[in-house]
mmCIF file of C-alpha atoms and ligand atoms in Angstrom:
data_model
loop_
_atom_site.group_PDB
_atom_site.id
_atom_site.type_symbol
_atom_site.label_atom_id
_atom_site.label_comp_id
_atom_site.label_asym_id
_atom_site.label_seq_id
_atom_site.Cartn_x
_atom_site.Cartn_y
_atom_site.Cartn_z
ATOM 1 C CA UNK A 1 7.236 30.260 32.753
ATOM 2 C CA UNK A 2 9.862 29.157 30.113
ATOM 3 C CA UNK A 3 8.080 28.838 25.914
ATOM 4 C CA UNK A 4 7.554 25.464 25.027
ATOM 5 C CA UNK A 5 9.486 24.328 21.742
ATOM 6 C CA UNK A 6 7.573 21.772 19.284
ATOM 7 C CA UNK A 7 10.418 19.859 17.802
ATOM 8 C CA UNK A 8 9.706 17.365 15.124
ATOM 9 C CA UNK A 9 11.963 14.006 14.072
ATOM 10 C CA UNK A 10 11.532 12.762 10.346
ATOM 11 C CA UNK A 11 13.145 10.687 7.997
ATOM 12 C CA UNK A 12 13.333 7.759 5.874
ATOM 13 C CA UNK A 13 12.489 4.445 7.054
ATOM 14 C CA UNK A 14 15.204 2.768 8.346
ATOM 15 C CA UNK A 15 16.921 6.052 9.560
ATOM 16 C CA UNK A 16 16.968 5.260 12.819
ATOM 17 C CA UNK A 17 15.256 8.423 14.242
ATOM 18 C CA UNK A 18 13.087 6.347 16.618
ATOM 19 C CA UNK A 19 16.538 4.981 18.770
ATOM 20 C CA UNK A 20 17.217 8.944 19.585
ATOM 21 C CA UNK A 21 14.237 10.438 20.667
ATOM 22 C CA UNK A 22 14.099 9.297 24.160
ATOM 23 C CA UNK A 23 17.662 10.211 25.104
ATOM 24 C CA UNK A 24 17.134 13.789 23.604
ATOM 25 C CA UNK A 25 14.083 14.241 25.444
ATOM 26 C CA UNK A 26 15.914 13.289 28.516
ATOM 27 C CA UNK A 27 18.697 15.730 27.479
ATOM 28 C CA UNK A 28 16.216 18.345 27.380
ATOM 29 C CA UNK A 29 14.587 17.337 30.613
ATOM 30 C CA UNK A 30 18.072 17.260 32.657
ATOM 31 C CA UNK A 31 18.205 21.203 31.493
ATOM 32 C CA UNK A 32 14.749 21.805 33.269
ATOM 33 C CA UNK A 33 12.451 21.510 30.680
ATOM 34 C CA UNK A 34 8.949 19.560 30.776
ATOM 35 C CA UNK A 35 8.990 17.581 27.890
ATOM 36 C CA UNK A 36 5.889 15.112 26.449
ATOM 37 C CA UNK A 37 6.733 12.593 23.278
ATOM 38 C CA UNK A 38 4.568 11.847 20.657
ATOM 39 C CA UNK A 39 4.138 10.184 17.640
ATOM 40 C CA UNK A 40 2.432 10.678 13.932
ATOM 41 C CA UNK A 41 0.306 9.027 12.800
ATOM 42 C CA UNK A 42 -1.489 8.796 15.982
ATOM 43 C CA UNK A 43 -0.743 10.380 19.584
ATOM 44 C CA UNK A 44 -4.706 10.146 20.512
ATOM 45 C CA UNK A 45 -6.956 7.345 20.729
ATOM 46 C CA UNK A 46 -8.458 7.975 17.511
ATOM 47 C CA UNK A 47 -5.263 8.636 16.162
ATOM 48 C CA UNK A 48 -3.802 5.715 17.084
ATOM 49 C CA UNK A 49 -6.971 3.726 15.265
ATOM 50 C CA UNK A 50 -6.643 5.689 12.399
ATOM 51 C CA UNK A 51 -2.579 4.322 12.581
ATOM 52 C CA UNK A 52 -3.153 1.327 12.332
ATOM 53 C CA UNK A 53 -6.004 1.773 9.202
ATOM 54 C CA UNK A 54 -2.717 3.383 7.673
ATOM 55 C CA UNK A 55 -0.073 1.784 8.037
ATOM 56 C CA UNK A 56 -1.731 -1.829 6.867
ATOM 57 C CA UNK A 57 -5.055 -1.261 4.618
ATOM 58 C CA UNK A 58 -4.604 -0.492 1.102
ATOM 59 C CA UNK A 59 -6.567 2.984 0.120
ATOM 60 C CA UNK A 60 -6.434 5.202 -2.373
ATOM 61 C CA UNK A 61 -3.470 8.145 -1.911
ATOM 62 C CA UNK A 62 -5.738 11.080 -0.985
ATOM 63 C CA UNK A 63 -7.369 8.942 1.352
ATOM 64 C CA UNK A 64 -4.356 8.138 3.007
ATOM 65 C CA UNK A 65 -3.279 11.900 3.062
ATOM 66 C CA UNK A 66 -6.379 13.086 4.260
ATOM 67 C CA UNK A 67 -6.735 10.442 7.097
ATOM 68 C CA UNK A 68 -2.964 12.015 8.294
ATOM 69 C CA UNK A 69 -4.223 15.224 8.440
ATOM 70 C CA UNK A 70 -7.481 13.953 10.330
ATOM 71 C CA UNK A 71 -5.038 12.312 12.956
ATOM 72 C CA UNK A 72 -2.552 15.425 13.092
ATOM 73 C CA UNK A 73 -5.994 17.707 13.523
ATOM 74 C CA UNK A 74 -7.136 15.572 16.541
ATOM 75 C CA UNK A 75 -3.183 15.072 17.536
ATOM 76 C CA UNK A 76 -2.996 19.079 17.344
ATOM 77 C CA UNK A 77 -6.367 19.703 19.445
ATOM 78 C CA UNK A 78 -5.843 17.121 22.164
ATOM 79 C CA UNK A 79 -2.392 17.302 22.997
ATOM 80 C CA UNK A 80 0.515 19.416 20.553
ATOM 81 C CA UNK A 81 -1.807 22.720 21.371
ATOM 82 C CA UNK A 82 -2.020 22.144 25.016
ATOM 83 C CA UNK A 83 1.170 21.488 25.691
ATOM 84 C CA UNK A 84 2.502 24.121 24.109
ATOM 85 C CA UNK A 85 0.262 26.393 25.864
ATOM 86 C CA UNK A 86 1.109 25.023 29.356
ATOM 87 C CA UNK A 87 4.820 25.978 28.171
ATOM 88 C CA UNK A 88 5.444 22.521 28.446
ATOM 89 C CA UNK A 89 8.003 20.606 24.898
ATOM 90 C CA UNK A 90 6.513 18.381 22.370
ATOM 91 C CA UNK A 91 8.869 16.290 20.295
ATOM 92 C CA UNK A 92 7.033 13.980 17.603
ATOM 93 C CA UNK A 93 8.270 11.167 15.945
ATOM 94 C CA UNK A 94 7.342 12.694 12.421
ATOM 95 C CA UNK A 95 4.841 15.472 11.669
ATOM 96 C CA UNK A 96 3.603 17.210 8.224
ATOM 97 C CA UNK A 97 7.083 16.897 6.993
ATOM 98 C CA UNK A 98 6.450 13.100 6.682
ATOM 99 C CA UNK A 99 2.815 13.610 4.596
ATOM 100 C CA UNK A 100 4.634 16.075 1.984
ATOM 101 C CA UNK A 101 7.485 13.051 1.562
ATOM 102 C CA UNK A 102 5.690 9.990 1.778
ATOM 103 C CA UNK A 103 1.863 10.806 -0.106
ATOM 104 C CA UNK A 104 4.058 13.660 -2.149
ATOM 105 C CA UNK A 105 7.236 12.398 -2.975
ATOM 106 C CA UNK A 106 6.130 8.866 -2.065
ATOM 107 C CA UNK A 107 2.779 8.093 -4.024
ATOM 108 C CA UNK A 108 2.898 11.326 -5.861
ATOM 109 C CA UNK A 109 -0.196 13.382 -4.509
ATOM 110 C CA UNK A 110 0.151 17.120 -5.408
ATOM 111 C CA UNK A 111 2.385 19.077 -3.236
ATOM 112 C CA UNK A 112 -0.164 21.834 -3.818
ATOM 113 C CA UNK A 113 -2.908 20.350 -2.192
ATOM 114 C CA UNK A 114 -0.970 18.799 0.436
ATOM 115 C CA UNK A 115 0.077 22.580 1.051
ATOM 116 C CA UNK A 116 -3.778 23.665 1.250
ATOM 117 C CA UNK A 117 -4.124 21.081 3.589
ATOM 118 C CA UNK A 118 -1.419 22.042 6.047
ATOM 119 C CA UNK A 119 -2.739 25.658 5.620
ATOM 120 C CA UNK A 120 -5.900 24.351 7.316
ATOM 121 C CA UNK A 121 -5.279 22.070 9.718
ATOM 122 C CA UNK A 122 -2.299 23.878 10.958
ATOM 123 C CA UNK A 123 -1.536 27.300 8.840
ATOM 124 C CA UNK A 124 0.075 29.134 12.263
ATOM 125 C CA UNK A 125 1.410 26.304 13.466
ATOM 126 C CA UNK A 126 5.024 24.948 12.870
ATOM 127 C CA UNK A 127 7.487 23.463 14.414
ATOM 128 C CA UNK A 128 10.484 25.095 16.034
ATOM 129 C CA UNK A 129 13.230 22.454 15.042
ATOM 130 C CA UNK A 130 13.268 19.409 12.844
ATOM 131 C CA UNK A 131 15.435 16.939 13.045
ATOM 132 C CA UNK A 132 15.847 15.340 9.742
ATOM 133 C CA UNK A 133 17.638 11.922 9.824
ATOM 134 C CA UNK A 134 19.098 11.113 6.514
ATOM 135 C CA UNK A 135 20.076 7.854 5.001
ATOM 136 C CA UNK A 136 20.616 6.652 1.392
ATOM 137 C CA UNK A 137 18.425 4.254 -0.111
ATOM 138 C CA UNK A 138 21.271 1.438 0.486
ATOM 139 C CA UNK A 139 21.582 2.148 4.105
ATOM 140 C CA UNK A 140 17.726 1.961 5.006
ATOM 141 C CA UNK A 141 17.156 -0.887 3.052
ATOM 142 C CA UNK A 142 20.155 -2.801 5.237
ATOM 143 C CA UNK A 143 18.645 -1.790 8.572
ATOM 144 C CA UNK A 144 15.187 -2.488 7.412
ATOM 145 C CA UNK A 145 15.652 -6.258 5.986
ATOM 146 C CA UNK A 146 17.043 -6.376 10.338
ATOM 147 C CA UNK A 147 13.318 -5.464 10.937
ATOM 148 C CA UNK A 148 9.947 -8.074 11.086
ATOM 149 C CA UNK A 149 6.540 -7.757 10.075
ATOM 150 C CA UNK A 150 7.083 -4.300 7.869
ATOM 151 C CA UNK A 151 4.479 -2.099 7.446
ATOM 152 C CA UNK A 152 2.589 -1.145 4.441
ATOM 153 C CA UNK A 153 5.321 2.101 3.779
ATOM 154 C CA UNK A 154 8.286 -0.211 4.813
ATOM 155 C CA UNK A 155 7.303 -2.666 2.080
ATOM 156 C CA UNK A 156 7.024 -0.404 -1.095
ATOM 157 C CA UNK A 157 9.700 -0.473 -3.568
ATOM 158 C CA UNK A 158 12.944 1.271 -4.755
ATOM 159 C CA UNK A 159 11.206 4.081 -6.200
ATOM 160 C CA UNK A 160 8.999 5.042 -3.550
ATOM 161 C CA UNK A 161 11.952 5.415 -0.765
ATOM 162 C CA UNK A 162 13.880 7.583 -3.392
ATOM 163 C CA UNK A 163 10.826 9.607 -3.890
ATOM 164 C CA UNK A 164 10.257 10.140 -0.132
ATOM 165 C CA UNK A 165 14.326 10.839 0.324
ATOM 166 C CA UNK A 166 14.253 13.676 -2.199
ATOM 167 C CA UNK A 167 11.145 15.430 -0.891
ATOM 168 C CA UNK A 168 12.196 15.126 2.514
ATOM 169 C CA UNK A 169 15.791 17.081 1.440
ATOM 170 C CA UNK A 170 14.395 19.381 -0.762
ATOM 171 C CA UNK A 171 12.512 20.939 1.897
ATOM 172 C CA UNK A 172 15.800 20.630 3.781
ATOM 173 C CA UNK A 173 16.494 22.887 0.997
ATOM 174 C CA UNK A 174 13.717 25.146 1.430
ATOM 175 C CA UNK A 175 13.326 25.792 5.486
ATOM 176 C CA UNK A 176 17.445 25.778 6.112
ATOM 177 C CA UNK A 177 16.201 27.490 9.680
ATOM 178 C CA UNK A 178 14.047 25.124 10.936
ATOM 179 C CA UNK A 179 15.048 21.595 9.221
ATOM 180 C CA UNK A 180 18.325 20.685 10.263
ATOM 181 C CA UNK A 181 19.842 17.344 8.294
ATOM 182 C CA UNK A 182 21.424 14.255 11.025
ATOM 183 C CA UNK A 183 23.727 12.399 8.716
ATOM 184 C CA UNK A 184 22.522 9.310 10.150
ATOM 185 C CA UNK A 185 25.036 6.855 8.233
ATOM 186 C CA UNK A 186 27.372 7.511 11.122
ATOM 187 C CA UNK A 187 27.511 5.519 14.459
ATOM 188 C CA UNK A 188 24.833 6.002 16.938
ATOM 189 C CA UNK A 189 27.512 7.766 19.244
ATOM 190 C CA UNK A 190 28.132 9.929 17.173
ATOM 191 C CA UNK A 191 24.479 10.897 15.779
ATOM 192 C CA UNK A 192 23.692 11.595 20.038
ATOM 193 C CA UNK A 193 26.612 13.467 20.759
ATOM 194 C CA UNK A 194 25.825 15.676 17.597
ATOM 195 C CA UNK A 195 21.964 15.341 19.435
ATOM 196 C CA UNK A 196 23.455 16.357 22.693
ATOM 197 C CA UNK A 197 24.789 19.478 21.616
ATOM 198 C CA UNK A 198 21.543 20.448 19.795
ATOM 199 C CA UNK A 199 19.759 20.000 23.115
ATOM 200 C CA UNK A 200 22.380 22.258 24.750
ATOM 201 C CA UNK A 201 22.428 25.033 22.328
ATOM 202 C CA UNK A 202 18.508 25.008 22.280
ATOM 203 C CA UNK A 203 18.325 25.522 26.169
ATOM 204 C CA UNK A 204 20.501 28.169 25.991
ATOM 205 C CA UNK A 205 24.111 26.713 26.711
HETATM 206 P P1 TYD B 13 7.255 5.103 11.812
HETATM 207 O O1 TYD B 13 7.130 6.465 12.380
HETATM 208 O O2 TYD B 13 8.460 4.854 11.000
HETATM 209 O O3 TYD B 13 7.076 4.108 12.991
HETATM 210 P P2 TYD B 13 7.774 2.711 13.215
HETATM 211 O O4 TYD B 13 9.138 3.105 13.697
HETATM 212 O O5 TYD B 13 6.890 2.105 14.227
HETATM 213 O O6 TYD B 13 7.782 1.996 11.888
HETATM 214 O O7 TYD B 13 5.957 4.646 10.956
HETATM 215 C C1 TYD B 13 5.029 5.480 10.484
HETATM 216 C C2 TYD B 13 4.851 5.260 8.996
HETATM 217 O O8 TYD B 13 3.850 6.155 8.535
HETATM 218 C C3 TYD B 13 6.123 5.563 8.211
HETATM 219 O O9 TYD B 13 6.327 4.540 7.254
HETATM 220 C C4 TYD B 13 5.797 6.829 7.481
HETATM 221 C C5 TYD B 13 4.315 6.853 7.397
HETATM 222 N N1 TYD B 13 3.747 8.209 7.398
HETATM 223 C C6 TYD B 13 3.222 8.727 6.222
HETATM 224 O O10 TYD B 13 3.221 8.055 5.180
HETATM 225 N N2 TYD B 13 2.680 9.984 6.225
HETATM 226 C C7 TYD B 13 2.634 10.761 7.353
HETATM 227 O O11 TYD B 13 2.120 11.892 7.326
HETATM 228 C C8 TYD B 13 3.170 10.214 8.566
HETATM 229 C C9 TYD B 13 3.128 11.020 9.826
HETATM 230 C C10 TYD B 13 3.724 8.943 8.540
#
């Protein structure tokens, strides 16, 4: 039996991340591999419920962090965990990446305590690969206005996106081995070739 991988996508708003993740997980399936996709917050039931609490009811920020890490807990038990076990591949659109950016870097919650919080819900636990797809304020805001009925993150101002940019690229900074940076200005050809050859490389080509 081959190791499942866990291989996150994260990024801005606007990004674009969402448009990839099917092809790549059919990239990875045309090498062999059992794949699942997956989404945070949410991927259970109760996850799912607790989405949509999130993404349109006002609350106050460590409320909103700690209902993420509910979600990912429940997201973890019911289906990250056994996949990964069967040796099957999980690929989430966004993980904790996302919670350090957007209640950190976002809405300003301590990175500390978002750190004790990973450490419990998921301390041995991290993914393999994450894609990071990045995008200047500018850029997001363009594809974005293209977009109806945002969501409670989509419509916060200036200063929140810029927060949630630099925390996402300063851990860019700190995990260079498992946070790899899409410069997702470019065309979507170009962004899945680049995608292509990452699925390649991973399943040994
Ligand atoms: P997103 O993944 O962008 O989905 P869609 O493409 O349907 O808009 O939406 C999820 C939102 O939740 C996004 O704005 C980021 C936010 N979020 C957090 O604030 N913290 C988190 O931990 C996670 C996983 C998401």
């Amino acid at each position: 039996m081959t190791t499942g991988k866990f291989i996150t996508f994260e990024g801005v708003d606007g990004a674009g991340k969402s448009t990839h993740i099917a092809a790549f997980a059919d990239s990875l399936r045309q090498h062999g591999r059992t794949v699942i996709t997956t989404r945070e917050p949410g991927g259970t039931e109760l996850g799912e419920q607790l989405r949509s609490l999130l993404l349109h009811e006002p609350m106050h920020l460590e409320t909103e962090a700690l209902l993420m890490f509910a979600a990912r807990r429940e997201h973890l038990a019911q289906v990250i965990a056994p996949a990964l076990a069967r040796g099957d591949w999980v690929i989430s659109d966004r993980f904790t990446d996302a919670t350090f950016a957007y209640q950190g870097g976002g809405r300003g919650m301590s990175l500390d305590k978002l750190t004790q919080l990973e450490q419990w819900v998921h301390g041995d636990l991290q993914p393999d690969l994450t894609l990071l797809f990045d995008v200047p304020l500018e850029v997001a805001r363009e594809r974005l206005q293209k977009s109806r009925d945002l969501d409670k993150f989509e419509q916060e101002q200036d200063d929140f996106f810029i927060g949630v940019r630099q925390v996402y690229l300063q851990r860019a900074a700190q995990f260079p081995q498992r946070i790899r940076v899409i410069d997702a200005t470019r065309p979507i050809d170009a962004i899945a070739d680049e995608l292509q050859q990452v699925a390649d490389s991973l399943c040994g080509e």
